[in-house]
XYZ file of C-alpha atoms in Angstrom:
172
model
C 97.272 -154.294 78.060
C 97.787 -151.072 76.749
C 101.144 -149.682 76.428
C 101.784 -146.062 76.414
C 104.648 -144.634 74.698
C 105.819 -141.257 75.669
C 107.086 -139.127 72.932
C 109.110 -136.268 74.140
C 107.990 -132.873 72.830
C 110.063 -129.786 72.678
C 109.301 -127.107 75.183
C 107.320 -124.215 73.789
C 109.452 -121.539 72.276
C 108.475 -118.056 73.275
C 108.480 -115.418 70.676
C 110.628 -112.400 71.457
C 107.889 -109.781 71.367
C 108.452 -107.552 74.368
C 105.487 -106.297 76.262
C 105.867 -102.619 77.068
C 105.001 -101.606 80.548
C 103.478 -98.166 81.102
C 106.004 -95.467 81.944
C 105.496 -94.440 85.501
C 104.524 -90.764 85.818
C 105.776 -88.974 88.819
C 103.065 -86.924 90.445
C 104.292 -84.438 92.965
C 102.460 -84.373 96.185
C 100.287 -81.264 96.577
C 102.051 -78.298 98.135
C 100.511 -75.378 99.908
C 100.108 -72.292 97.693
C 101.957 -69.407 99.337
C 99.678 -66.679 100.578
C 100.437 -63.244 99.140
C 101.773 -60.903 101.743
C 101.665 -57.178 101.275
C 105.044 -55.543 101.436
C 104.692 -52.343 103.421
C 105.746 -49.199 101.608
C 108.344 -47.084 103.331
C 106.703 -44.263 105.185
C 107.813 -40.701 104.741
C 109.909 -39.339 107.506
C 108.213 -36.245 108.854
C 110.258 -33.112 108.408
C 109.688 -29.710 109.859
C 108.053 -27.202 107.532
C 110.533 -24.429 106.922
C 109.415 -21.027 108.108
C 108.210 -18.649 105.391
C 110.760 -16.337 103.852
C 108.218 -13.480 103.756
C 105.447 -12.373 106.087
C 102.439 -10.193 105.387
C 103.288 -6.902 107.048
C 100.120 -5.002 106.033
C 96.885 -5.529 104.100
C 94.824 -2.461 103.267
C 91.687 -1.948 101.175
C 92.104 0.898 98.667
C 89.413 2.893 96.889
C 89.880 3.623 93.175
C 87.814 6.434 91.610
C 85.326 5.575 88.874
C 87.132 5.042 85.582
C 90.339 3.754 87.191
C 90.985 0.034 87.154
C 90.999 -1.539 90.621
C 94.428 -2.929 91.458
C 96.160 -5.354 93.736
C 99.248 -3.368 94.699
C 102.123 -5.362 96.151
C 105.072 -3.860 98.002
C 107.949 -6.105 99.046
C 110.464 -4.965 101.636
C 113.652 -6.494 102.981
C 114.231 -7.221 106.666
C 115.271 -3.575 107.187
C 112.063 -2.293 105.471
C 113.852 -1.165 102.311
C 112.081 -1.831 98.956
C 113.124 -5.130 97.391
C 113.160 -5.344 93.552
C 113.048 -8.532 91.481
C 110.741 -10.527 93.768
C 108.273 -12.838 91.995
C 104.590 -12.317 92.818
C 101.885 -14.839 91.859
C 98.202 -13.945 91.506
C 95.761 -16.835 91.047
C 92.014 -17.039 90.468
C 89.638 -19.770 89.358
C 90.847 -20.706 85.905
C 93.866 -18.414 85.812
C 97.306 -17.530 87.095
C 99.774 -14.695 86.506
C 103.326 -14.133 87.704
C 105.177 -10.835 87.651
C 108.052 -9.141 89.484
C 108.567 -6.122 91.687
C 110.584 -3.184 90.421
C 109.248 -2.798 86.877
C 107.118 0.289 87.588
C 109.533 3.044 88.631
C 106.713 5.330 89.779
C 105.760 2.768 92.430
C 109.314 2.243 93.663
C 111.762 -0.655 93.378
C 109.701 -3.000 95.582
C 106.365 -2.292 93.861
C 104.231 -4.370 91.479
C 100.523 -4.301 90.635
C 97.812 -6.377 89.012
C 94.543 -5.193 87.412
C 91.503 -6.836 88.988
C 88.284 -7.872 87.250
C 84.858 -7.628 88.854
C 83.238 -10.779 90.239
C 86.583 -12.558 90.630
C 88.273 -13.677 93.826
C 92.082 -13.554 93.832
C 94.879 -15.214 95.818
C 98.330 -13.624 96.111
C 101.573 -15.249 97.226
C 105.316 -14.931 96.807
C 106.752 -18.208 95.427
C 109.927 -17.775 97.484
C 107.765 -18.512 100.538
C 104.926 -16.470 101.989
C 101.435 -16.972 103.315
C 98.764 -16.985 100.601
C 96.415 -14.027 100.886
C 93.011 -15.038 99.533
C 89.548 -13.575 99.072
C 90.751 -10.389 97.367
C 87.880 -8.952 95.285
C 87.112 -5.683 93.498
C 83.875 -4.486 95.104
C 82.092 -1.138 95.411
C 83.845 1.175 97.878
C 81.782 1.843 100.965
C 83.343 5.245 101.599
C 83.763 6.375 97.969
C 81.571 7.514 95.137
C 78.782 5.297 93.787
C 80.982 3.880 90.999
C 84.267 3.691 92.910
C 85.792 0.226 93.268
C 88.000 -1.206 95.951
C 91.377 -2.781 95.398
C 94.068 -3.984 97.768
C 97.530 -3.022 98.907
C 99.627 -5.859 100.320
C 103.009 -5.306 101.929
C 105.323 -8.274 102.444
C 108.538 -8.240 104.454
C 111.477 -10.574 103.932
C 112.322 -12.229 107.253
C 115.893 -13.188 106.405
C 118.534 -10.744 107.522
C 121.394 -10.882 105.036
C 124.774 -11.686 106.476
C 127.791 -9.981 105.063
C 130.592 -12.180 103.853
C 134.141 -10.959 104.246
C 135.610 -9.850 100.953
C 138.727 -11.665 99.884
C 141.782 -9.529 99.391
C 142.851 -11.539 96.371
C 145.679 -13.428 97.886
């Protein structure tokens, strides 16, 4: 017979080498990308166009004798048809602009100003304080003048604002 002898053995000793587990990464669930919306711009509030301060009272073609420069003559009157000095006048043409004032030529009167025209040029005249623009003014041969006479223009503007008198203070 065989006899077996059991020899007790010590349980295996584990070494203390930790096993690192992967760090969990948090993945966010997909979210909807916001759609760009256009913000409307504020719209301009319509306002009434103020009436012009001046109106064209008269437009007349003039004939200048040969040798005289053709002019745009401007006369500016107040509401009572009296000459009005110191009013700005603008003359424009393709590639140019000039501004001048009434009242600097005493022979023409306090409401008078003029501008020398060139041939083959179309001019526009306005008063910056508020007037219609008069366009298509050209120096051309006069139909009822001599063969070398040139036409110019006379424009008369009237101020539409009637001045109101303010009471004078008596000083106390």
